[in-house]
mmCIF file of C-alpha atoms in Angstrom:
data_model
loop_
_atom_site.group_PDB
_atom_site.id
_atom_site.type_symbol
_atom_site.label_atom_id
_atom_site.label_comp_id
_atom_site.label_asym_id
_atom_site.label_seq_id
_atom_site.Cartn_x
_atom_site.Cartn_y
_atom_site.Cartn_z
ATOM 1 C CA LYS A 12 -12.497 -69.624 -75.164
ATOM 2 C CA GLY A 13 -9.446 -67.369 -75.341
ATOM 3 C CA HIS A 14 -8.977 -64.306 -73.171
ATOM 4 C CA ILE A 15 -6.588 -62.282 -75.319
ATOM 5 C CA GLY A 16 -6.189 -61.562 -79.012
ATOM 6 C CA LEU A 17 -9.022 -61.770 -81.542
ATOM 7 C CA LEU A 18 -12.142 -63.084 -79.797
ATOM 8 C CA LEU A 19 -15.320 -64.348 -81.402
ATOM 9 C CA GLN A 20 -18.379 -64.493 -79.203
ATOM 10 C CA ARG A 21 -21.621 -66.147 -80.149
ATOM 11 C CA GLN A 22 -24.652 -64.043 -79.308
ATOM 12 C CA ASP A 23 -28.002 -65.295 -78.060
ATOM 13 C CA PHE A 24 -29.664 -64.289 -81.296
ATOM 14 C CA PRO A 25 -29.069 -67.066 -83.880
ATOM 15 C CA ASN A 26 -26.318 -66.749 -86.470
ATOM 16 C CA ILE A 27 -24.718 -63.666 -84.879
ATOM 17 C CA VAL A 28 -21.057 -63.558 -83.897
ATOM 18 C CA ALA A 29 -19.480 -60.555 -82.150
ATOM 19 C CA VAL A 30 -15.830 -59.817 -82.821
ATOM 20 C CA ASP A 31 -13.684 -58.334 -80.096
ATOM 21 C CA PHE A 32 -9.985 -57.751 -79.644
ATOM 22 C CA ARG A 33 -8.305 -57.830 -76.252
ATOM 23 C CA GLU A 34 -4.682 -56.948 -75.985
ATOM 24 C CA HIS A 35 -2.285 -58.973 -73.916
ATOM 25 C CA MET A 36 -2.105 -56.086 -71.479
ATOM 26 C CA ASP A 37 -5.422 -55.224 -69.906
ATOM 27 C CA ILE A 38 -5.169 -51.525 -69.072
ATOM 28 C CA GLY A 39 -8.626 -51.560 -67.503
ATOM 29 C CA GLN A 40 -7.517 -54.222 -65.058
ATOM 30 C CA LYS A 41 -4.386 -52.222 -64.205
ATOM 31 C CA LEU A 42 -6.470 -49.105 -63.556
ATOM 32 C CA ALA A 43 -8.978 -51.024 -61.446
ATOM 33 C CA TYR A 44 -6.201 -52.527 -59.344
ATOM 34 C CA MET A 45 -4.554 -49.134 -58.921
ATOM 35 C CA ASN A 46 -7.784 -47.778 -57.423
ATOM 36 C CA THR A 47 -7.650 -50.408 -54.674
ATOM 37 C CA ILE A 48 -4.163 -49.428 -53.437
ATOM 38 C CA ASP A 49 -4.128 -47.470 -50.164
ATOM 39 C CA LYS A 50 -0.408 -46.947 -49.552
ATOM 40 C CA VAL A 51 1.633 -44.309 -51.358
ATOM 41 C CA ASP A 52 4.781 -46.425 -51.685
ATOM 42 C CA GLN A 53 2.823 -49.373 -53.062
ATOM 43 C CA LEU A 54 0.991 -47.081 -55.495
ATOM 44 C CA LYS A 55 4.257 -45.566 -56.765
ATOM 45 C CA ASP A 56 5.841 -48.994 -57.185
ATOM 46 C CA TYR A 57 2.853 -50.344 -59.097
ATOM 47 C CA PHE A 58 2.662 -47.254 -61.298
ATOM 48 C CA HIS A 59 6.350 -47.439 -62.265
ATOM 49 C CA TYR A 60 6.146 -51.202 -62.808
ATOM 50 C CA SER A 61 3.103 -50.735 -65.056
ATOM 51 C CA LEU A 62 4.816 -47.991 -67.065
ATOM 52 C CA ARG A 63 7.884 -50.171 -67.608
ATOM 53 C CA SER A 64 5.718 -53.097 -68.714
ATOM 54 C CA LEU A 65 3.838 -50.848 -71.170
ATOM 55 C CA ARG A 66 7.065 -49.547 -72.686
ATOM 56 C CA ARG A 67 8.278 -53.074 -73.399
ATOM 57 C CA TYR A 68 5.536 -53.613 -75.979
ATOM 58 C CA PRO A 69 6.637 -53.277 -79.605
ATOM 59 C CA PHE A 70 3.846 -50.837 -80.468
ATOM 60 C CA GLN A 71 2.830 -47.347 -79.322
ATOM 61 C CA THR A 72 1.396 -47.217 -75.810
ATOM 62 C CA ASP A 73 1.382 -43.448 -75.296
ATOM 63 C CA ASP A 74 -2.387 -43.276 -74.828
ATOM 64 C CA TYR A 75 -2.255 -46.029 -72.211
ATOM 65 C CA GLU A 76 0.635 -44.336 -70.443
ATOM 66 C CA ILE A 77 -1.332 -41.077 -70.258
ATOM 67 C CA GLU A 78 -4.377 -42.945 -68.950
ATOM 68 C CA LEU A 79 -2.233 -44.727 -66.365
ATOM 69 C CA GLU A 80 -0.572 -41.486 -65.245
ATOM 70 C CA LYS A 81 -3.916 -39.731 -64.884
ATOM 71 C CA ALA A 82 -5.286 -42.594 -62.762
ATOM 72 C CA TYR A 83 -2.104 -42.559 -60.673
ATOM 73 C CA GLU A 84 -2.363 -38.829 -59.955
ATOM 74 C CA GLU A 85 -6.050 -39.118 -59.054
ATOM 75 C CA ARG A 86 -5.400 -42.033 -56.693
ATOM 76 C CA LEU A 87 -2.426 -40.265 -55.137
ATOM 77 C CA SER A 88 -4.606 -37.222 -54.500
ATOM 78 C CA GLU A 89 -7.282 -39.415 -52.866
ATOM 79 C CA ILE A 90 -4.713 -41.076 -50.606
ATOM 80 C CA SER A 91 -3.278 -37.662 -49.683
ATOM 81 C CA GLN A 92 -6.728 -36.393 -48.766
ATOM 82 C CA THR A 93 -7.290 -39.469 -46.608
ATOM 83 C CA LEU A 94 -3.953 -38.945 -44.850
ATOM 84 C CA LEU A 95 -4.849 -35.302 -44.172
ATOM 85 C CA ALA A 96 -8.220 -36.307 -42.748
ATOM 86 C CA GLN A 97 -6.538 -38.893 -40.512
ATOM 87 C CA ALA A 98 -3.996 -36.306 -39.332
ATOM 88 C CA GLU A 99 -6.804 -33.868 -38.549
ATOM 89 C CA ALA A 100 -8.610 -36.526 -36.509
ATOM 90 C CA GLN A 101 -5.404 -37.424 -34.644
ATOM 91 C CA MET A 102 -4.665 -33.772 -33.919
ATOM 92 C CA ALA A 103 -8.178 -33.232 -32.609
ATOM 93 C CA LEU A 104 -7.633 -36.036 -30.086
ATOM 94 C CA CYS A 105 -4.281 -34.640 -28.886
ATOM 95 C CA HIS A 106 -4.160 -32.944 -25.514
ATOM 96 C CA ASP A 107 -0.392 -32.691 -25.364
ATOM 97 C CA PHE A 108 1.681 -30.115 -27.250
ATOM 98 C CA GLU A 109 4.598 -32.471 -27.839
ATOM 99 C CA GLU A 110 2.399 -35.236 -29.245
ATOM 100 C CA LEU A 111 0.628 -32.726 -31.493
ATOM 101 C CA TYR A 112 3.957 -31.465 -32.807
ATOM 102 C CA GLU A 113 5.185 -35.017 -33.478
ATOM 103 C CA ILE A 114 2.090 -35.841 -35.538
ATOM 104 C CA PHE A 115 2.486 -32.648 -37.554
ATOM 105 C CA GLU A 116 6.235 -32.983 -38.044
ATOM 106 C CA ASP A 117 6.039 -36.642 -39.082
ATOM 107 C CA LEU A 118 3.478 -35.979 -41.806
ATOM 108 C CA TYR A 119 5.098 -32.725 -42.937
ATOM 109 C CA GLU A 120 8.505 -34.377 -43.349
ATOM 110 C CA ARG A 121 6.935 -37.135 -45.456
ATOM 111 C CA SER A 122 4.758 -34.697 -47.428
ATOM 112 C CA TRP A 123 7.018 -34.654 -50.502
ATOM 113 C CA ASP A 124 7.228 -38.442 -50.621
ATOM 114 C CA ILE A 125 3.503 -38.781 -50.053
ATOM 115 C CA GLY A 126 2.777 -36.317 -52.812
ATOM 116 C CA LEU A 127 1.009 -33.596 -50.851
ATOM 117 C CA SER A 128 0.480 -30.497 -52.934
ATOM 118 C CA ALA A 129 1.521 -27.040 -51.704
ATOM 119 C CA VAL A 130 -2.125 -26.362 -50.835
ATOM 120 C CA GLN A 131 -2.353 -29.593 -48.842
ATOM 121 C CA ARG A 132 0.897 -28.821 -46.982
ATOM 122 C CA GLN A 133 -0.505 -25.399 -46.120
ATOM 123 C CA ARG A 134 -3.726 -27.013 -44.915
ATOM 124 C CA LEU A 135 -1.693 -29.338 -42.703
ATOM 125 C CA SER A 136 0.148 -26.341 -41.229
ATOM 126 C CA ASP A 137 -3.161 -24.538 -40.667
ATOM 127 C CA LEU A 138 -4.653 -27.581 -38.926
ATOM 128 C CA PHE A 139 -1.616 -27.736 -36.667
ATOM 129 C CA GLU A 140 -1.756 -24.017 -35.787
ATOM 130 C CA VAL A 141 -5.493 -24.114 -35.084
ATOM 131 C CA ARG A 142 -5.171 -27.142 -32.801
ATOM 132 C CA LYS A 143 -2.154 -25.616 -31.058
ATOM 133 C CA GLU A 144 -4.132 -22.436 -30.420
ATOM 134 C CA ASN A 145 -7.059 -24.489 -29.084
ATOM 135 C CA LEU A 146 -4.719 -26.337 -26.720
ATOM 136 C CA ARG A 147 -3.338 -23.014 -25.472
ATOM 137 C CA HIS A 148 -6.861 -21.758 -24.849
ATOM 138 C CA GLU A 149 -7.822 -24.993 -23.041
ATOM 139 C CA LYS A 150 -4.723 -24.788 -20.836
ATOM 140 C CA LEU A 151 -5.336 -21.122 -20.059
ATOM 141 C CA SER A 152 -8.956 -21.856 -19.097
ATOM 142 C CA GLU A 153 -7.843 -24.758 -16.918
ATOM 143 C CA ILE A 154 -5.302 -22.548 -15.114
ATOM 144 C CA GLU A 155 -7.851 -19.764 -14.581
ATOM 145 C CA VAL A 156 -10.327 -22.223 -13.039
ATOM 146 C CA VAL A 157 -7.709 -23.643 -10.663
ATOM 147 C CA LEU A 158 -6.475 -20.165 -9.719
ATOM 148 C CA SER A 159 -10.020 -19.119 -8.816
ATOM 149 C CA THR A 160 -10.172 -21.969 -6.263
ATOM 150 C CA ILE A 161 -6.838 -21.193 -4.524
ATOM 151 C CA HIS A 162 -7.070 -19.163 -1.298
ATOM 152 C CA ASP A 163 -3.650 -19.797 0.227
ATOM 153 C CA ARG A 164 -0.191 -18.506 -0.764
ATOM 154 C CA GLY A 165 1.393 -21.933 -0.178
ATOM 155 C CA ASP A 166 -1.099 -23.614 -2.500
ATOM 156 C CA LEU A 167 -0.518 -20.892 -5.078
ATOM 157 C CA GLN A 168 3.250 -21.440 -4.870
ATOM 158 C CA ASP A 169 2.831 -25.227 -5.254
ATOM 159 C CA TYR A 170 0.594 -24.765 -8.261
ATOM 160 C CA TRP A 171 3.034 -22.256 -9.791
ATOM 161 C CA ASN A 172 5.874 -24.787 -9.413
ATOM 162 C CA SER A 173 3.913 -27.447 -11.273
ATOM 163 C CA ILE A 174 2.844 -25.024 -13.998
ATOM 164 C CA LYS A 175 6.370 -23.619 -14.310
ATOM 165 C CA PHE A 176 7.654 -27.112 -15.117
ATOM 166 C CA PHE A 177 4.886 -27.536 -17.730
ATOM 167 C CA LEU A 178 5.737 -24.171 -19.310
ATOM 168 C CA LEU A 179 9.452 -24.934 -19.511
ATOM 169 C CA LYS A 180 8.770 -28.335 -21.055
ATOM 170 C CA ASN A 181 6.483 -26.845 -23.722
ATOM 171 C CA ARG A 182 8.252 -23.514 -24.361
ATOM 172 C CA VAL A 183 9.261 -24.599 -27.870
ATOM 173 C CA HIS A 184 5.639 -25.286 -28.811
ATOM 174 C CA MET A 185 3.803 -22.528 -26.921
ATOM 175 C CA GLY A 186 6.223 -19.625 -27.022
ATOM 176 C CA LYS A 187 7.470 -17.091 -24.480
ATOM 177 C CA GLU A 188 4.423 -14.887 -24.957
ATOM 178 C CA PHE A 189 2.130 -17.603 -23.601
ATOM 179 C CA GLU A 190 4.461 -18.071 -20.605
ATOM 180 C CA ASN A 191 4.257 -14.349 -19.852
ATOM 181 C CA LEU A 192 0.461 -14.452 -20.040
ATOM 182 C CA ILE A 193 0.341 -17.321 -17.527
ATOM 183 C CA ALA A 194 2.821 -15.548 -15.233
ATOM 184 C CA ARG A 195 0.602 -12.445 -15.256
ATOM 185 C CA LYS A 196 -2.377 -14.618 -14.261
ATOM 186 C CA PHE A 197 -0.391 -15.914 -11.288
ATOM 187 C CA ASP A 198 0.728 -12.396 -10.353
ATOM 188 C CA GLN A 199 -2.901 -11.265 -10.421
ATOM 189 C CA ALA A 200 -3.929 -14.232 -8.253
ATOM 190 C CA LEU A 201 -1.161 -13.379 -5.769
ATOM 191 C CA ALA A 202 -2.274 -9.742 -5.699
ATOM 192 C CA ASN A 203 -5.850 -10.868 -5.055
ATOM 193 C CA LEU A 204 -4.677 -13.005 -2.134
ATOM 194 C CA GLY A 205 -2.841 -9.985 -0.699
ATOM 195 C CA THR A 206 -6.025 -7.868 -0.716
ATOM 196 C CA GLN A 207 -8.107 -10.529 1.027
#
């Protein structure tokens, strides 16, 4: 009826007894529990606690420590992949440059603590740049559509004032080059109004 130590189990076949030995520490149970953890901090804490508990035993536990470390690294990689996928989904839903930058910066600053590899950090940067470029393209298309509907200098000036505020607010994220491109679009629209 015991759960640890030397165990004797009677089999269904008559007169057969199976002998098993279960150590006080159940490494399989530790590994199974580790695979259920979803938070990096909790995973790190459990891993270090488990290592300390293994090292307190009076016999060699090197093989268990290696097994535990391997499971830890695999689980950490899985959690990192999940975090990257979540960040990608959040970025895809962003329609604001500042919000996009905050999502990127938050995860990038925590990337060392989370355990993102250099490849994963580069992927995060690539996701950010791609989404930023898509937002620029969307904004440019939106401006071009509105400009095509304006037929009055006063309306054009009002629209420029609203866009100018947007450009100043997002200069850090979009860059001066994008501002110049938008300004040229407005200059072209003004020139078109002059020829009409």
